[in-house]
Structures are given as structure tokens and as C-alpha cells.
Tab-separated table of C-alpha atoms in Angstrom:
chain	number	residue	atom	x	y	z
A	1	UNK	CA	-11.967	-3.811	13.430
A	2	UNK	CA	-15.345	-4.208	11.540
A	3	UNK	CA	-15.416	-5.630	8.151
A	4	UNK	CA	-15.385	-8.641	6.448
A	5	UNK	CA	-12.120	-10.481	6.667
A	6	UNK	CA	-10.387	-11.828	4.225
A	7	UNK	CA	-10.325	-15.257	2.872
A	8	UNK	CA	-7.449	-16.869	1.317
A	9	UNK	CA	-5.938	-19.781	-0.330
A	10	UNK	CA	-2.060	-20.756	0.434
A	11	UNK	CA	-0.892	-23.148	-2.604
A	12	UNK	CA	2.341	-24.267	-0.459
A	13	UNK	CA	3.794	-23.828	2.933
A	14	UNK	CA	5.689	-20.629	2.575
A	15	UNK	CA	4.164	-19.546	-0.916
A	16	UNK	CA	2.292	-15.869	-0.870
A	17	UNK	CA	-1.339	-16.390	-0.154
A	18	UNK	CA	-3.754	-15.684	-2.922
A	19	UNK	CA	-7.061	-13.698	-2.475
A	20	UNK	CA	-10.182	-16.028	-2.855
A	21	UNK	CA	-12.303	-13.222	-4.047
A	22	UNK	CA	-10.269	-11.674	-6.325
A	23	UNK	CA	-7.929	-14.583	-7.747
A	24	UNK	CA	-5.391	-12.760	-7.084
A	25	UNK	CA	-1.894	-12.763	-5.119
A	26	UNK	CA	-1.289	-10.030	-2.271
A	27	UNK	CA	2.665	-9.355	-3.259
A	28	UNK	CA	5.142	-10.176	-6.190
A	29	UNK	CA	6.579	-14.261	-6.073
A	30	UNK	CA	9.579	-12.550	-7.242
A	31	UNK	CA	10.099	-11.333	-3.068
A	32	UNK	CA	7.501	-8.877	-1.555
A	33	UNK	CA	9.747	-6.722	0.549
A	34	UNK	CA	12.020	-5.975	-3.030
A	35	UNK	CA	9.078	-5.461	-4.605
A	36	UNK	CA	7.467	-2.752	-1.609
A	37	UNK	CA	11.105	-1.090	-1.952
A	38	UNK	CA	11.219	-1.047	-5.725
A	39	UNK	CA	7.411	0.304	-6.352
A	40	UNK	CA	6.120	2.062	-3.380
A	41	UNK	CA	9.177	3.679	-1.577
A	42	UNK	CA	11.425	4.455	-4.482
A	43	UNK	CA	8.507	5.371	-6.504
A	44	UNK	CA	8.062	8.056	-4.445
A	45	UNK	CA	11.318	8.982	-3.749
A	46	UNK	CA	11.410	7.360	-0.520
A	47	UNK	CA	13.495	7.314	2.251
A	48	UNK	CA	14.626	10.315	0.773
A	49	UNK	CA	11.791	12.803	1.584
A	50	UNK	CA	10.564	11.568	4.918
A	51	UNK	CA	10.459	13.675	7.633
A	52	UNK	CA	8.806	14.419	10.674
A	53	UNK	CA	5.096	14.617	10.178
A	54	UNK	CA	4.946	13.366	6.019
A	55	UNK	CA	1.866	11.948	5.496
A	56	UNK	CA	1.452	8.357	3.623
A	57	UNK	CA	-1.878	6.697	2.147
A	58	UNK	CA	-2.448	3.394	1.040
A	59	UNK	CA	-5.201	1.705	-1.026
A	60	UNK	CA	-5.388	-2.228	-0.596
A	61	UNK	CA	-3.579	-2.499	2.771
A	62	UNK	CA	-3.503	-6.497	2.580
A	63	UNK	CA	-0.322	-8.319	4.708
A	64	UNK	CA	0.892	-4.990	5.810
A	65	UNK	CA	4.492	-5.634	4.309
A	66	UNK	CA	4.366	-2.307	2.319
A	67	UNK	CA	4.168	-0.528	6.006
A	68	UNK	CA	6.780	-2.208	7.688
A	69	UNK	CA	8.959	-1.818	4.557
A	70	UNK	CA	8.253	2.251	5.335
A	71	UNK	CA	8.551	1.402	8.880
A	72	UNK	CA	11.866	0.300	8.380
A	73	UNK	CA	13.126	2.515	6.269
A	74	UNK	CA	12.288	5.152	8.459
A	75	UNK	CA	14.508	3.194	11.688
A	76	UNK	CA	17.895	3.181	8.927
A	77	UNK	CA	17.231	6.834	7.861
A	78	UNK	CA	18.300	7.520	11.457
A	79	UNK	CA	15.936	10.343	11.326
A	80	UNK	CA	13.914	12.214	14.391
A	81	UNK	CA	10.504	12.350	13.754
A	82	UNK	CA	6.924	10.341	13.513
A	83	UNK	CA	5.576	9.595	10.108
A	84	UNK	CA	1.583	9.538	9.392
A	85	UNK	CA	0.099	6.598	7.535
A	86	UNK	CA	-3.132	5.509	6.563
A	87	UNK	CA	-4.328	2.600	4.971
A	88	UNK	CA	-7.989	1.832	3.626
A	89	UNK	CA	-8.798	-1.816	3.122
A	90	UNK	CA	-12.535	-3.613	2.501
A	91	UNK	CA	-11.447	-6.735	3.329
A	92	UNK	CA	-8.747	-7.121	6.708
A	93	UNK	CA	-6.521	-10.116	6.774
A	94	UNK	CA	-6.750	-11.755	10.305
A	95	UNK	CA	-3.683	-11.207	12.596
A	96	UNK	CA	-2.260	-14.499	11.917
A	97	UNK	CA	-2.589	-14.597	8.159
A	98	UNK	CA	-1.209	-11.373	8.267
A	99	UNK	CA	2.499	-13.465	10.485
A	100	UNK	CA	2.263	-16.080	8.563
A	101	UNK	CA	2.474	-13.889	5.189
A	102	UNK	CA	5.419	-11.460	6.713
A	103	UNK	CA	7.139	-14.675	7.735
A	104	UNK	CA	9.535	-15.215	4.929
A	105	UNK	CA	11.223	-11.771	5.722
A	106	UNK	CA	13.510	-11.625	7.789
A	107	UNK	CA	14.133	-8.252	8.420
A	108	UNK	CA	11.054	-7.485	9.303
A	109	UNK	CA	10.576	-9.775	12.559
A	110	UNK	CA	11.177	-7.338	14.827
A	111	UNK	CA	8.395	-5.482	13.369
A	112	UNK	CA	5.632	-7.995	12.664
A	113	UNK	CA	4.890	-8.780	16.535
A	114	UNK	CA	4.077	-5.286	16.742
A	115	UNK	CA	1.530	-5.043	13.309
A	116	UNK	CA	-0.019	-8.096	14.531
A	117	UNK	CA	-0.989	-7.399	17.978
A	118	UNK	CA	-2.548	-3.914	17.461
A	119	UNK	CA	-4.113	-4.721	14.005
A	120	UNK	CA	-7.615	-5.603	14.948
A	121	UNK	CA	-7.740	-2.359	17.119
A	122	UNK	CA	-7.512	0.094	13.805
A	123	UNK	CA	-4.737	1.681	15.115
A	124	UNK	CA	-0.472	0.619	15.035
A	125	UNK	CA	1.681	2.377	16.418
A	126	UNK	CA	5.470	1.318	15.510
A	127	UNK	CA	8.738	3.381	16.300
A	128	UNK	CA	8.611	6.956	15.010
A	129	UNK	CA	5.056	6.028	13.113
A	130	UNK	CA	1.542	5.773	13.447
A	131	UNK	CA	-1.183	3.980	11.710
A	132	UNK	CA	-4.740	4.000	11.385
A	133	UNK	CA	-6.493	0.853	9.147
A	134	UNK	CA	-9.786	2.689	7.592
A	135	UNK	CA	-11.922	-0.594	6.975
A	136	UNK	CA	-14.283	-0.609	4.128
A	137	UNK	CA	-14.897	0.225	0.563
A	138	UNK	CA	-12.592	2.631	0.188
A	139	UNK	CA	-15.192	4.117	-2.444
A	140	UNK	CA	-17.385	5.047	1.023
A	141	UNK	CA	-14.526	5.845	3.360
A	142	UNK	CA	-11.916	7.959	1.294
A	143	UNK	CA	-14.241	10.952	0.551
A	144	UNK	CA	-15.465	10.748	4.017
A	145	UNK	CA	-11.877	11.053	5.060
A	146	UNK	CA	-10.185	14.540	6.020
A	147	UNK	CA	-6.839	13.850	5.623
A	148	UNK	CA	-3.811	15.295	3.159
A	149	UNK	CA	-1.399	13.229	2.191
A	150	UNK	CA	2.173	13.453	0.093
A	151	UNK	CA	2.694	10.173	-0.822
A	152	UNK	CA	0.224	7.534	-1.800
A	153	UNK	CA	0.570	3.751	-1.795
A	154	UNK	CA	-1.872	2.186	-4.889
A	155	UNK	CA	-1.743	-1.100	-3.677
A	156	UNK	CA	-5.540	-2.637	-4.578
A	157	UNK	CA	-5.531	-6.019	-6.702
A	158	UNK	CA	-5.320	-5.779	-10.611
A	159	UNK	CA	-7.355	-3.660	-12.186
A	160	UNK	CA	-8.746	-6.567	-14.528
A	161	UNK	CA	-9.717	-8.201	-11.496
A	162	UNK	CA	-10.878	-5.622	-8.936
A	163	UNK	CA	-11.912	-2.968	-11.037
A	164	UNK	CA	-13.668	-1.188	-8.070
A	165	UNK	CA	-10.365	-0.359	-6.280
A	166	UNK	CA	-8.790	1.171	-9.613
A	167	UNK	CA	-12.582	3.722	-10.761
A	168	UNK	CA	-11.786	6.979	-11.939
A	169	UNK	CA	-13.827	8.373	-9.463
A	170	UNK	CA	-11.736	6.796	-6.450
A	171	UNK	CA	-8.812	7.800	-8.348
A	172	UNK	CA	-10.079	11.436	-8.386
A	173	UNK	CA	-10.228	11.226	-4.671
A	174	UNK	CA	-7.066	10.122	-4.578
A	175	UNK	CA	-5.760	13.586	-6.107
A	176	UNK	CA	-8.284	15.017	-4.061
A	177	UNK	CA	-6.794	14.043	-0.896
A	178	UNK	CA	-3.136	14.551	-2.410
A	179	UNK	CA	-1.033	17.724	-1.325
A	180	UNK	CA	0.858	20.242	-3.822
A	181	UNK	CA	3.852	18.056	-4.837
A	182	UNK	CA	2.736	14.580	-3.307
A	183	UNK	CA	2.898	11.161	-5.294
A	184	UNK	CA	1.547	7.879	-5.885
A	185	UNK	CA	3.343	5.116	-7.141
A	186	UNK	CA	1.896	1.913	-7.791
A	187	UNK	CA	2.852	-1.448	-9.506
A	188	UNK	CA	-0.081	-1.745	-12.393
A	189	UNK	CA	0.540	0.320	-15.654
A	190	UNK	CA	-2.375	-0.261	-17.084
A	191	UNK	CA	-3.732	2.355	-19.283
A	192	UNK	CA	-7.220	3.087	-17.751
A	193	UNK	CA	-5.164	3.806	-14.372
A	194	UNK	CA	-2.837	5.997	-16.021
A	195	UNK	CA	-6.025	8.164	-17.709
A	196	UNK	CA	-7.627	8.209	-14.417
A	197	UNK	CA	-4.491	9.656	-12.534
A	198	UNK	CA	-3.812	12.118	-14.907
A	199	UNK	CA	-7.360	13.574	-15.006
A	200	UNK	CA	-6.918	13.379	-11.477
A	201	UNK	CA	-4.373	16.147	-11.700
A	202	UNK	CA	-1.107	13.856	-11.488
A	203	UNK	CA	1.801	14.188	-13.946
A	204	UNK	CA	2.090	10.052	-14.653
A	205	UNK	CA	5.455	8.146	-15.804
A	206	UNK	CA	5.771	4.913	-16.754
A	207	UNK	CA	8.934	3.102	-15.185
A	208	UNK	CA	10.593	-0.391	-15.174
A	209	UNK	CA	8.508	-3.244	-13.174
A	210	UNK	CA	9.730	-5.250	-10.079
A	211	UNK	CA	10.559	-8.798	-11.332
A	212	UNK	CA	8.316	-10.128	-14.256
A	213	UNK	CA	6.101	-6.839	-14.716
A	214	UNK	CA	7.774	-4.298	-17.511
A	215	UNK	CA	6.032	-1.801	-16.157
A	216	UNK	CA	5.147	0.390	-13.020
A	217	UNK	CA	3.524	4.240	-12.646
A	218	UNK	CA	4.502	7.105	-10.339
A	219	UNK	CA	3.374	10.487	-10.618
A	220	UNK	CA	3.052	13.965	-8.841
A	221	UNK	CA	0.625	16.028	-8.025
A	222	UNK	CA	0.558	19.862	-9.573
């Protein structure tokens, strides 16, 4: 896995690890497995519209905990199938960073083992789904990219601090790359994001935040 990895700060032992180059924290303090369930799977409707062969995308893959949330969500469904996931990320947390993050949550132990020993490959594969980590500036990689997607993960860093992540020409991609029907959801609500989705052909609400943020977006695709 080419790139350049990612360097972070941990304030305390057990505390989510901040981003040196962005200032910023990689999930909620308010508990980063809630938060992947509130935002990215109910905001697209998940569990309930999985099935075999639906397609997920994620900007800003970071510790990984949104796809083991997905992962796992996928094992309770009870469901037959294999789910399709991508992630593009410019800067890859190293293996370890990556356990020592996931750590805290419990339910996803049986799971982390699995993330953190194929990882550096590019490619996961984890019961009934398969992974591919796209390293770079997603700005590069995502038009490059021939893939179709129904559900999208906007996951990058805050817009006021990586600005680069949230450009209405990466969001236009984003729709570009989106099927008929397909979603995003992300946590940020800020208003530039929300203009950029919608000219990218998304129909964009505004609904209650995980823990101290009022606000998240979802949308769909026309």
C-alpha cells in the first residue's frame, strides 16, 4: 500500500487519535461505532437495503470503523450475499494505529484481526464482503475509477479544515460515480457541501447530528 501514512497524535491512552495534518479527530468522542451507525448506515437506510452485490464508497477511509460497522451489520442481517466496498484515502493509518483505534469496541474484535492483517495489501476481504483501499488524493483516483456505487460514505475531515476532500468538483464525481437511487450520507452539514451535492444531482436533507453536532446530510441520487 503506497502512500504516505498517516501521522497522529493520541492525547490519552484510550482517547480517539487526532490527525496531525489536519487538527482534526478521525471519529465522534461521543462513541465512534454509534456515531458510524447513526450517520453512515442509517443515513442510507442501512441494513435495510443490502443485498447481494450493493455497492458502497467511502471518502476518508481513516481507522476503518465505518467498514466493520457495515461489516457487521451485514453478519446480524443474516443475509446471503457479498457486499462491494471501496474506500479512497490519501493518507493510510498503519495497521497498528488502525487496532489500537478499533480497540475500545468491543463488538468489533472479531473483526479487527482481520482489517489489520490484510490492510497494507489494498485489499480485505471479511465475511460476505470485500474491500479494496484506493490510496491517494482521491481528487486523482476517483475519476480514474470505474466503479458504480449505491451508497456513499463522506467520511473526509471537516470541511474548514480539509477543504480538498469536500471541492465541488470531487463532489461532482461523487454523483458521477453514484447509481439511479444511490445515497450519501455524511456527518458535516455545512452549507458549501450541501450546494455541491445538490449540483451534483443529489436531493440533500438535513437531519439530527450524532452526539454534539445538530446536524448531519443524506441525500439520493435522481
Amino acid at each position: 500500500m503506497a502512500g504516505m501514512q498517516a501521522q497522529l497524535d493520541w492525547p490519552e491512552e484510550g482517547a480517539v487519535p487526532l490527525a496531525r495534518a489536519f487538527g482534526d479527530s478521525y471519529f465522534s468522542r461521543d462513541g465512534g461505532l454509534a456515531e458510524a451507525r447513526h450517520v453512515f448506515l442509517a443515513g442510507n437506510d442501512l441494513p435495510a437495503r443490502l443485498r447481494d452485490g450493493f455497492s458502497i464508497a467511502e471518502l476518508g477511509f481513516g481507522t476503518g470503523r465505518n467498514l466493520l460497522a457495515l461489516a457487521r451489520a451485514w453478519q446480524q442481517s443474516g443475509r446471503a450475499g457479498t457486499l462491494d466496498y471501496t474506500a479512497f484515502e490519501a493518507f493510510p493509518m498503519a495497521p497498528a494505529d488502525m487496532g489500537r483505534a478499533l480497540a475500545p469496541f468491543a463488538e468489533l474484535a472479531p473483526l479487527v484481526p482481520l482489517l489489520t492483517d490484510q490492510v497494507a495489501g489494498g485489499t480485505i476481504s471479511l465475511p460476505g464482503l470485500r474491500a479494496r483501499l484506493i490510496v491517494g488524493d482521491a481528487r486523482a483516483t476517483l475519476p480514474r475509477w470505474e466503479g458504480m456505487v449505491d451508497a456513499w460514505f463522506l467520511d473526509g475531515f471537516a470541511p474548514a479544515r480539509n477543504p480538498e476532500m469536500w471541492a465541488p468538483s470531487l463532489m461532482a464525481e461523487v454523483g458521477r460515480h453514484t447509481a439511479p437511487g444511490g445515497t450519501f450520507a455524511s456527518y458535516t452539514a455545512a452549507g458549501a457541501v450541501r450546494r455541491a451535492l445538490a449540483a451534483a444531482g443529489f436531493t440533500v436533507e438535513r437531519r439530527p447530528g450524532f452526539g454534539r453536532k445538530r446536524h448531519m446530510i443524506r441525500g439520493v441520487r435522481g
